[in-house]
Short mmCIF file of C-alpha atoms in Angstrom, two decimals:
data_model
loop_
_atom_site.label_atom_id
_atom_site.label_comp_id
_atom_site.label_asym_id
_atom_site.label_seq_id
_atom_site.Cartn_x
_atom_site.Cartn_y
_atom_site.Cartn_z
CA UNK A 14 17.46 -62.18 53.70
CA UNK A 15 14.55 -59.87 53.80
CA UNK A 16 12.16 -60.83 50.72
CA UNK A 17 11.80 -57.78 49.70
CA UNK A 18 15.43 -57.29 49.90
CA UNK A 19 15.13 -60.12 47.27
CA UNK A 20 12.78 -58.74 44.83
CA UNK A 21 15.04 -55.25 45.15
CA UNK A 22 18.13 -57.50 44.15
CA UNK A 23 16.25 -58.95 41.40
CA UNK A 24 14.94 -55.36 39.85
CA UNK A 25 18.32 -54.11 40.22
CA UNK A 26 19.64 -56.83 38.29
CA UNK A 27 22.13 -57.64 41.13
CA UNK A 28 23.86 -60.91 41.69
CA UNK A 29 23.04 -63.49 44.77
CA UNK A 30 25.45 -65.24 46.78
CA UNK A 31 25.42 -69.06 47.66
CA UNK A 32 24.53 -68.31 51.17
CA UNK A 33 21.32 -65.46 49.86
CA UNK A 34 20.68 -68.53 47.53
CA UNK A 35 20.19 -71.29 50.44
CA UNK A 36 18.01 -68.59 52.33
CA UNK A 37 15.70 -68.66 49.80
CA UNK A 38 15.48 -72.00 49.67
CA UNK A 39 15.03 -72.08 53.22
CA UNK A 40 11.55 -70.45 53.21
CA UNK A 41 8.56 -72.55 54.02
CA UNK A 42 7.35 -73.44 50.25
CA UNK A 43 3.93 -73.02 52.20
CA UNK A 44 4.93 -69.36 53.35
CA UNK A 45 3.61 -66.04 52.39
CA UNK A 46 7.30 -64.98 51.60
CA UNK A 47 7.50 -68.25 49.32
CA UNK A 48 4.86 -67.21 47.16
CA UNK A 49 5.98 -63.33 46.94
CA UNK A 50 9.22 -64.92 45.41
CA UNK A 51 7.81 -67.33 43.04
CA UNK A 52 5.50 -63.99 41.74
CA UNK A 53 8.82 -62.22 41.45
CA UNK A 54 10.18 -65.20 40.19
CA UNK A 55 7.38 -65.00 36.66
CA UNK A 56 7.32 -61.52 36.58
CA UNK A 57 11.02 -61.63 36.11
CA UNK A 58 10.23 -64.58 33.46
CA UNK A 59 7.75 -62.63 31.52
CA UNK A 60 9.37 -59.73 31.37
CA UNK A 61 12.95 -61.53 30.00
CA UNK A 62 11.24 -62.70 27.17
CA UNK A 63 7.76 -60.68 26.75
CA UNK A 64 5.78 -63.47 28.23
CA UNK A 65 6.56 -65.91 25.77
CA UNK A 66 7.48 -69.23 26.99
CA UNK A 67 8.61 -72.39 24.77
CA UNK A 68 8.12 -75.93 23.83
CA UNK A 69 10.52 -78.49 23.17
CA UNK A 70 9.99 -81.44 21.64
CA UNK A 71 12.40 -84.74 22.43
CA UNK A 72 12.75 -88.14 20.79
CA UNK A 73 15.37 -90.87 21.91
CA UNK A 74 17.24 -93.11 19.26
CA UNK A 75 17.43 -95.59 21.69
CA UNK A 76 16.70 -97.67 24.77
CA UNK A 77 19.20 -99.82 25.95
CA UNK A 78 20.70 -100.98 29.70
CA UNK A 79 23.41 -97.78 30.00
CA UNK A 80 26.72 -98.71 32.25
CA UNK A 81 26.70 -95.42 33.90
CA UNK A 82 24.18 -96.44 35.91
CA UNK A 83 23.01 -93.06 37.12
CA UNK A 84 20.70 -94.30 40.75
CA UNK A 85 17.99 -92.33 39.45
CA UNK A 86 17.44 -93.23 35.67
CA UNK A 87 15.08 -96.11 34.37
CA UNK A 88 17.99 -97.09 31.88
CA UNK A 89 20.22 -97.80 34.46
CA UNK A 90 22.12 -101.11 33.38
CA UNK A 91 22.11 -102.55 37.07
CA UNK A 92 17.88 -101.92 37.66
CA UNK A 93 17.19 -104.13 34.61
CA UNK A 94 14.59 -102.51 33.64
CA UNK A 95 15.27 -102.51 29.96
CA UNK A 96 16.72 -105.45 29.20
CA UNK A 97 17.33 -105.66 25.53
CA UNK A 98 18.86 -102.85 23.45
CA UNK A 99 16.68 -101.36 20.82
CA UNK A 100 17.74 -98.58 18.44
CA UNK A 101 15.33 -96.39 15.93
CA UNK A 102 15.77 -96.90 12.63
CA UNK A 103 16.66 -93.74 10.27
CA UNK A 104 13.48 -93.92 9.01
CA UNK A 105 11.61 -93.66 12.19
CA UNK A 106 13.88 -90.84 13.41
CA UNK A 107 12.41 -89.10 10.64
CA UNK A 108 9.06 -89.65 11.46
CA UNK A 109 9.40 -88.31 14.99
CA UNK A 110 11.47 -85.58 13.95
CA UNK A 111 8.68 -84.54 11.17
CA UNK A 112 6.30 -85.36 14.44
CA UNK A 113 8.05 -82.42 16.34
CA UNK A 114 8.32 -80.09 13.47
CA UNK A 115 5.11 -80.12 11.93
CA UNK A 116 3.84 -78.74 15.15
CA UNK A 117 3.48 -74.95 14.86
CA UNK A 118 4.11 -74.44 18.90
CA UNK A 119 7.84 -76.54 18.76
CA UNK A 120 10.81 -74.27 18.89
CA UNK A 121 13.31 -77.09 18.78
CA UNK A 122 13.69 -80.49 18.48
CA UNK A 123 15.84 -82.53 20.86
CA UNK A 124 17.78 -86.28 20.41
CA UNK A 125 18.61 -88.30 22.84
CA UNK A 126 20.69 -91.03 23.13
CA UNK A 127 22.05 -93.63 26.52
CA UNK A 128 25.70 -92.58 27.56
CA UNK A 129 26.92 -96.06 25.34
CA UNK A 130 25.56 -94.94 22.35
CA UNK A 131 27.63 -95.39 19.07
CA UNK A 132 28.74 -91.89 18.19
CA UNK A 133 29.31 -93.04 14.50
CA UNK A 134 25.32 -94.22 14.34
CA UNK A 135 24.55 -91.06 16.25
CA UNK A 136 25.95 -88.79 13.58
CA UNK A 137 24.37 -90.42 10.54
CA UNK A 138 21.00 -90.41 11.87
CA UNK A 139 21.39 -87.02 12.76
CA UNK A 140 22.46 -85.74 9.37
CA UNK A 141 19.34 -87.39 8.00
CA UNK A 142 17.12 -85.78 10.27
CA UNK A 143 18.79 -82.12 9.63
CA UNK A 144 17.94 -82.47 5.79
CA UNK A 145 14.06 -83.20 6.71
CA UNK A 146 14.15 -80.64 9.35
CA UNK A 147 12.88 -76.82 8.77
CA UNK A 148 15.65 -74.77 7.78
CA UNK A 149 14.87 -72.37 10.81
CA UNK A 150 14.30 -75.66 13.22
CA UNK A 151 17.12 -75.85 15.80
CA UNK A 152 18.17 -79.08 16.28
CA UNK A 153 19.44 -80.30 19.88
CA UNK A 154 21.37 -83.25 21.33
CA UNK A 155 20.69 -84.60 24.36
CA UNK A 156 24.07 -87.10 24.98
CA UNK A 157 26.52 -88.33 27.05
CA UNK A 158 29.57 -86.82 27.63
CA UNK A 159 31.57 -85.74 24.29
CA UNK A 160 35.40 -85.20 23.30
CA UNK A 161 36.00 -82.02 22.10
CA UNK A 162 36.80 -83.52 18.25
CA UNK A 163 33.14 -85.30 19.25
CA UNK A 164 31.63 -82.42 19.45
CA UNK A 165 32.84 -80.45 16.39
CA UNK A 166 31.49 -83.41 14.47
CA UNK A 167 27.97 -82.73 15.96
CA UNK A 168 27.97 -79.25 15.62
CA UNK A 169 28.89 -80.17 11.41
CA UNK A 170 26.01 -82.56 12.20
CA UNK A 171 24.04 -79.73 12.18
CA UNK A 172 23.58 -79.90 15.84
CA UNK A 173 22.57 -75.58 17.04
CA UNK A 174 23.23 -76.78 20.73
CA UNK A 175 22.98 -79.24 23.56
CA UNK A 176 21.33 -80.34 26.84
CA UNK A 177 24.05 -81.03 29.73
CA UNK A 178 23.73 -80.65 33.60
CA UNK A 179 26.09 -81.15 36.72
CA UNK A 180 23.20 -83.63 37.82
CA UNK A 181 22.36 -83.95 42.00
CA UNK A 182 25.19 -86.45 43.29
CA UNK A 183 27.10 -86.41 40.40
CA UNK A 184 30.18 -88.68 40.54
CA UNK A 185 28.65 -90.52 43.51
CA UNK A 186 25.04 -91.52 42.26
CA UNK A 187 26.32 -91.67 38.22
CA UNK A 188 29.44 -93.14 36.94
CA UNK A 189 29.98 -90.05 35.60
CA UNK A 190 32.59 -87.65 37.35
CA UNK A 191 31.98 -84.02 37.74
CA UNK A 192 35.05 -82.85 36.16
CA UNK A 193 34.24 -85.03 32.72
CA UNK A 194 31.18 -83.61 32.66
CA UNK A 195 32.57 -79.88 32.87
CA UNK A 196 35.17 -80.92 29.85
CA UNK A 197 32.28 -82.05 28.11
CA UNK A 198 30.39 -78.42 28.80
CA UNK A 199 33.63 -76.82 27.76
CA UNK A 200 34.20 -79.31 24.63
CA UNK A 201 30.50 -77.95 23.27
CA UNK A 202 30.58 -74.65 23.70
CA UNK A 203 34.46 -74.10 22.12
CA UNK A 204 32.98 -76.09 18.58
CA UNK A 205 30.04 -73.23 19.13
CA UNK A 206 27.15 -75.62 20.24
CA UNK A 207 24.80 -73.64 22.79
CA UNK A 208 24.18 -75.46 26.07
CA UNK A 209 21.08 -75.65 28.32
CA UNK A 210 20.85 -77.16 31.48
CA UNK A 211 19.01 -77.85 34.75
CA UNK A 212 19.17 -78.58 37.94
CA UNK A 213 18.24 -81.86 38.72
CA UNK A 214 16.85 -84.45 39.81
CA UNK A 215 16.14 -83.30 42.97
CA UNK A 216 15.05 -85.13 45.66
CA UNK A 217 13.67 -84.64 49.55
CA UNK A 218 17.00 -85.74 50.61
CA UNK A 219 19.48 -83.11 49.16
CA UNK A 220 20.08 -80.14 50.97
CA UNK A 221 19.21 -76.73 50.10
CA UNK A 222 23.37 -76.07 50.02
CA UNK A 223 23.73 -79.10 47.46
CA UNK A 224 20.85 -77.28 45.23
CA UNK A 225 22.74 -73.90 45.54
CA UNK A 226 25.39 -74.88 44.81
CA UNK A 227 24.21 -76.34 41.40
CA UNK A 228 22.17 -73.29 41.04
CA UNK A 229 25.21 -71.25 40.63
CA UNK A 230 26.91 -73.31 39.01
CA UNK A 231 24.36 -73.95 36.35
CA UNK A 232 24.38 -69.88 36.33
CA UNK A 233 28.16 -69.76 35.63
CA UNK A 234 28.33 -71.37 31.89
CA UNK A 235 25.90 -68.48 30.78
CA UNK A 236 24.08 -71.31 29.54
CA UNK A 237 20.81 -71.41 26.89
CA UNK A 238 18.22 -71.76 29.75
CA UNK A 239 18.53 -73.25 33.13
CA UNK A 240 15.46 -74.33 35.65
CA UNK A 241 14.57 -76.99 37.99
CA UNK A 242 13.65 -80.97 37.71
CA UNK A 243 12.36 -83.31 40.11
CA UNK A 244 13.50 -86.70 40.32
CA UNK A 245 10.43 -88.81 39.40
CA UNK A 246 10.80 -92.16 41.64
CA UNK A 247 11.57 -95.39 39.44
CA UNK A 248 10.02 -98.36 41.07
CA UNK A 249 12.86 -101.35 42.81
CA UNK A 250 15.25 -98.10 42.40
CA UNK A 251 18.09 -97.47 45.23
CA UNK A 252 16.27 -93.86 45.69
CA UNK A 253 12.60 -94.80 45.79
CA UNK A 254 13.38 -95.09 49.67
CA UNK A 255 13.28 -91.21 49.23
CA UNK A 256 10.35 -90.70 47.71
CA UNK A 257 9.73 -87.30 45.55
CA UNK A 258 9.54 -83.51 46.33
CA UNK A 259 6.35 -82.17 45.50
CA UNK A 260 5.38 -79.88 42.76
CA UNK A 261 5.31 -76.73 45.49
CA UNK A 262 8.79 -77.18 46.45
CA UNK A 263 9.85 -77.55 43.17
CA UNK A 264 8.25 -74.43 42.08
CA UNK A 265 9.70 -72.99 44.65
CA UNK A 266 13.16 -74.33 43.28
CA UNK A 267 11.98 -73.15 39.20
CA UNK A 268 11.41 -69.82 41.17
CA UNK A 269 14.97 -69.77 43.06
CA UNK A 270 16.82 -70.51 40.27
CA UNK A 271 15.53 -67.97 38.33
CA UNK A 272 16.02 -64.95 40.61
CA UNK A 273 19.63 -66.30 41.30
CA UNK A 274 20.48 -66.58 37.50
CA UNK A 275 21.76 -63.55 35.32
CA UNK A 276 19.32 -62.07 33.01
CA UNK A 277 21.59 -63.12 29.92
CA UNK A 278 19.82 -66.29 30.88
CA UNK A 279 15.93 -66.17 29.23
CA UNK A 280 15.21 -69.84 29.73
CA UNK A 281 13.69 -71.01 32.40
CA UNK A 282 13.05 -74.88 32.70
CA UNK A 283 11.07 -77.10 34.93
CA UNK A 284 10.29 -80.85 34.35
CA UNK A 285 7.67 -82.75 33.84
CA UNK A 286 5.54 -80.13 32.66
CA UNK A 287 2.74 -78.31 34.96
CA UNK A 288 0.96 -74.88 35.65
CA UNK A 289 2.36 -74.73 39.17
CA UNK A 290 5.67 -74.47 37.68
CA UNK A 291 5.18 -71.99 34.70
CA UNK A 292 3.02 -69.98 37.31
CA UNK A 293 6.38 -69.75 39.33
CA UNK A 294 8.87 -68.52 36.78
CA UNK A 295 9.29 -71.84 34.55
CA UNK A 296 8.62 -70.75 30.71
CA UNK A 297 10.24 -74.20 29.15
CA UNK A 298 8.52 -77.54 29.14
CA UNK A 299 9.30 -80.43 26.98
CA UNK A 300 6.91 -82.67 24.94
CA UNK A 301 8.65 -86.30 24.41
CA UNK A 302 8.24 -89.26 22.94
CA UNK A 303 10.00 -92.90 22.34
CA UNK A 304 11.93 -93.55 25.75
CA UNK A 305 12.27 -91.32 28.59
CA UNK A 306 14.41 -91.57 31.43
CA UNK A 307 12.06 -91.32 33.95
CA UNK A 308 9.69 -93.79 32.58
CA UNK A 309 9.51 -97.36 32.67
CA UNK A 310 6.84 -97.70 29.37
CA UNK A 311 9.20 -98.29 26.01
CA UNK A 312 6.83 -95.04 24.38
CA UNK A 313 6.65 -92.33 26.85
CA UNK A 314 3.83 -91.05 24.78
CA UNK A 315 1.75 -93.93 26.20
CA UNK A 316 2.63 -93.08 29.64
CA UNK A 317 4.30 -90.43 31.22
CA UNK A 318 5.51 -88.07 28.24
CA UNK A 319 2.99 -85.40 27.27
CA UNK A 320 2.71 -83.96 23.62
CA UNK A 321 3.46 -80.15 22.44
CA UNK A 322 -0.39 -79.57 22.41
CA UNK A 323 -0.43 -80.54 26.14
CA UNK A 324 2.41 -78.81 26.74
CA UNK A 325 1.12 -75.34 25.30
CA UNK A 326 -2.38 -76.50 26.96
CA UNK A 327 -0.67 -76.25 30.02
CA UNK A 328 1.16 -73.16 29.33
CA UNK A 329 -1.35 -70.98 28.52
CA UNK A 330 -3.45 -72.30 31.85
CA UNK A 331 -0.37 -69.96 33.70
CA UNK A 332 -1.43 -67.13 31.32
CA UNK A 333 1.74 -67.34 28.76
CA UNK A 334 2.02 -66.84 25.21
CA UNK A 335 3.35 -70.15 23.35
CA UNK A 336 5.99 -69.29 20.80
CA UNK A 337 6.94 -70.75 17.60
CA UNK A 338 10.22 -72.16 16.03
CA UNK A 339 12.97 -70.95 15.88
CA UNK A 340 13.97 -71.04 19.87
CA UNK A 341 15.25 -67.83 20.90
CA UNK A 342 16.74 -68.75 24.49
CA UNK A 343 19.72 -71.05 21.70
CA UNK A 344 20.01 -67.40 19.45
CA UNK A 345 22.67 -66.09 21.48
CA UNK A 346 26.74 -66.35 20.78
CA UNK A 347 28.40 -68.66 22.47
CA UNK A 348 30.39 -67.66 25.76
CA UNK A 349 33.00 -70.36 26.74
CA UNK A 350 33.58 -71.71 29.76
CA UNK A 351 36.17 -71.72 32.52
CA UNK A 352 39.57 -74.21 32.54
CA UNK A 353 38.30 -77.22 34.13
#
């Protein structure tokens, strides 16, 4: 496609197809035409939410070696990483939870747990935290995949919503099929928790068909927000072979993903956080703390994760307004999603 074609599409509010999709993603990241879609890409952003962009803060209950052994994740049982399980107590949930929302520029706070997490555990800490939270503070799980009677206990929890993608090689580099993870989208948004996604985490060896492909379909569960990750290379991985994508082509992805996803959709992820990103259409970042996924330090904080001050630093460096709690790209009514 032309790219002006593209930015006509996009003002008119018109709907790409997978092929349109992969063409974009098929311009040199380096290219002229690159950079007149990632500008499209942010005005589009801005405009969806009045140039406001968000910060989410995320805390994990645990570290532990996780059996579905996705190829890219530090907590992968078979890398042995993390060797030992180790679990927060209630008491220091709290404290990062209070962490999160004492911070005027945090719209929501996220938990996550490892796929072998005991849901029992999972729901009593999470009750405590929802009495110290803000009664405007949205609270958001980031989990493994739930039954639908699972997830009607989260959202009594207190749970607003949840984070859930169809990751890159799903099924082939997780133990986790495609279709559970679909029942699992379904099972959240039928107990009426919200559900934000991503595509991710990419890598230089997936195609730009694999990426459209989860563009769209991130696009098709009207979900909270959507966006782009990277896959951040874990060291004695399978995929470090690979190496990373660099923060150009990913903004080019953050940028892609947001002209090809309906305007019902104000969120606009990209992860780790960075200007090039949020300069291309990306008005989410998260702040995190505790264990991270991509991270091989126990605290994140120490090491890769970055805190909501950095995070709005960084956001206001790409000339956007940081707003407060409550979230607004969760205030919307639930749609539900296809038969799986």
């Amino acid at each position: 496609m032309n790219v002006h074609d593209i930015i006509r599409k996009v003002r008119d509010r018109e709907a790409f197809t997978h092929a349109e999709v992969v063409s974009m993603l098929e311009i040199d990241p380096k290219s002229r035409e690159a950079h007149l879609l990632m500008g499209e890409s942010v005005r589009f952003s801005r405009e969806l939410t009045d140039n406001t962009a968000e910060v989410h803060g995320q805390f994990a209950l645990n570290l532990a070696p996780c059996p579905v052994n996705c190829r890219f994740c530090a907590f992968a049982a078979k890398y042995g990483i993390f060797k030992e399980p180790k679990e927060l107590t209630v008491q220091e949930a709290v404290e990062y939870a209070k962490g999160f929302d004492n911070a005027d520029e945090n719209a929501a706070v996220f938990l996550m747990t490892t796929a072998n997490y005991d849901f029992g555990k999972f729901i009593e800490i999470s009750q405590e935290v929802r009495k110290i939270l803000r009664p405007e503070t949205l609270m958001i799980a980031n989990v493994g995949d739930m039954s639908p009677e699972q997830a009607v206990k989260m959202k009594s929890a207190g749970y607003n919503g949840t984070y859930h993608a169809i990751r890159m090689g799903e099924g082939d580099r997780t133990n986790a099929p495609v279709k559970q993870r679909l029942k699992s989208i379904r099972a959240f948004q039928d107990a009426g928790l919200i559900v934000g996604t991503c595509v991710e985490p990419v890598g230089p060896e997936h195609t730009n068909d694999e990426i459209a492909e989860k563009i769209l379909l991130a696009a098709s569960f009207d979900p909270a927000f959507s966006g782009a990750m990277r896959r951040i290379t874990i060291p004695g991985s399978d995929l470090e072979q690979y190496g990373m994508i660099s923060e150009l082509r990913l903004a080019q992805i953050v940028a892609v993903t947001r002209i090809a996803t309906p305007a019902t959709v104000a969120g606009n992820c990209t992860h780790e956080p960075n200007v090039l990103g949020a300069s291309a259409g990306a008005n989410l970042f998260w702040a995190e703390v505790g264990a991270n996924p991509r991270d091989t330090n126990e605290k994140t904080e120490e090491n890769r994760g970055m805190s909501v001050a950095d995070c709005s630093k960084l956001l206001a460096e790409a000339d956007w307004q940081v707003g407060k709690r409550p979230s607004v790209y969760y205030k919307k009514s639930h749609s539900v999603f296809a038969e799986v």
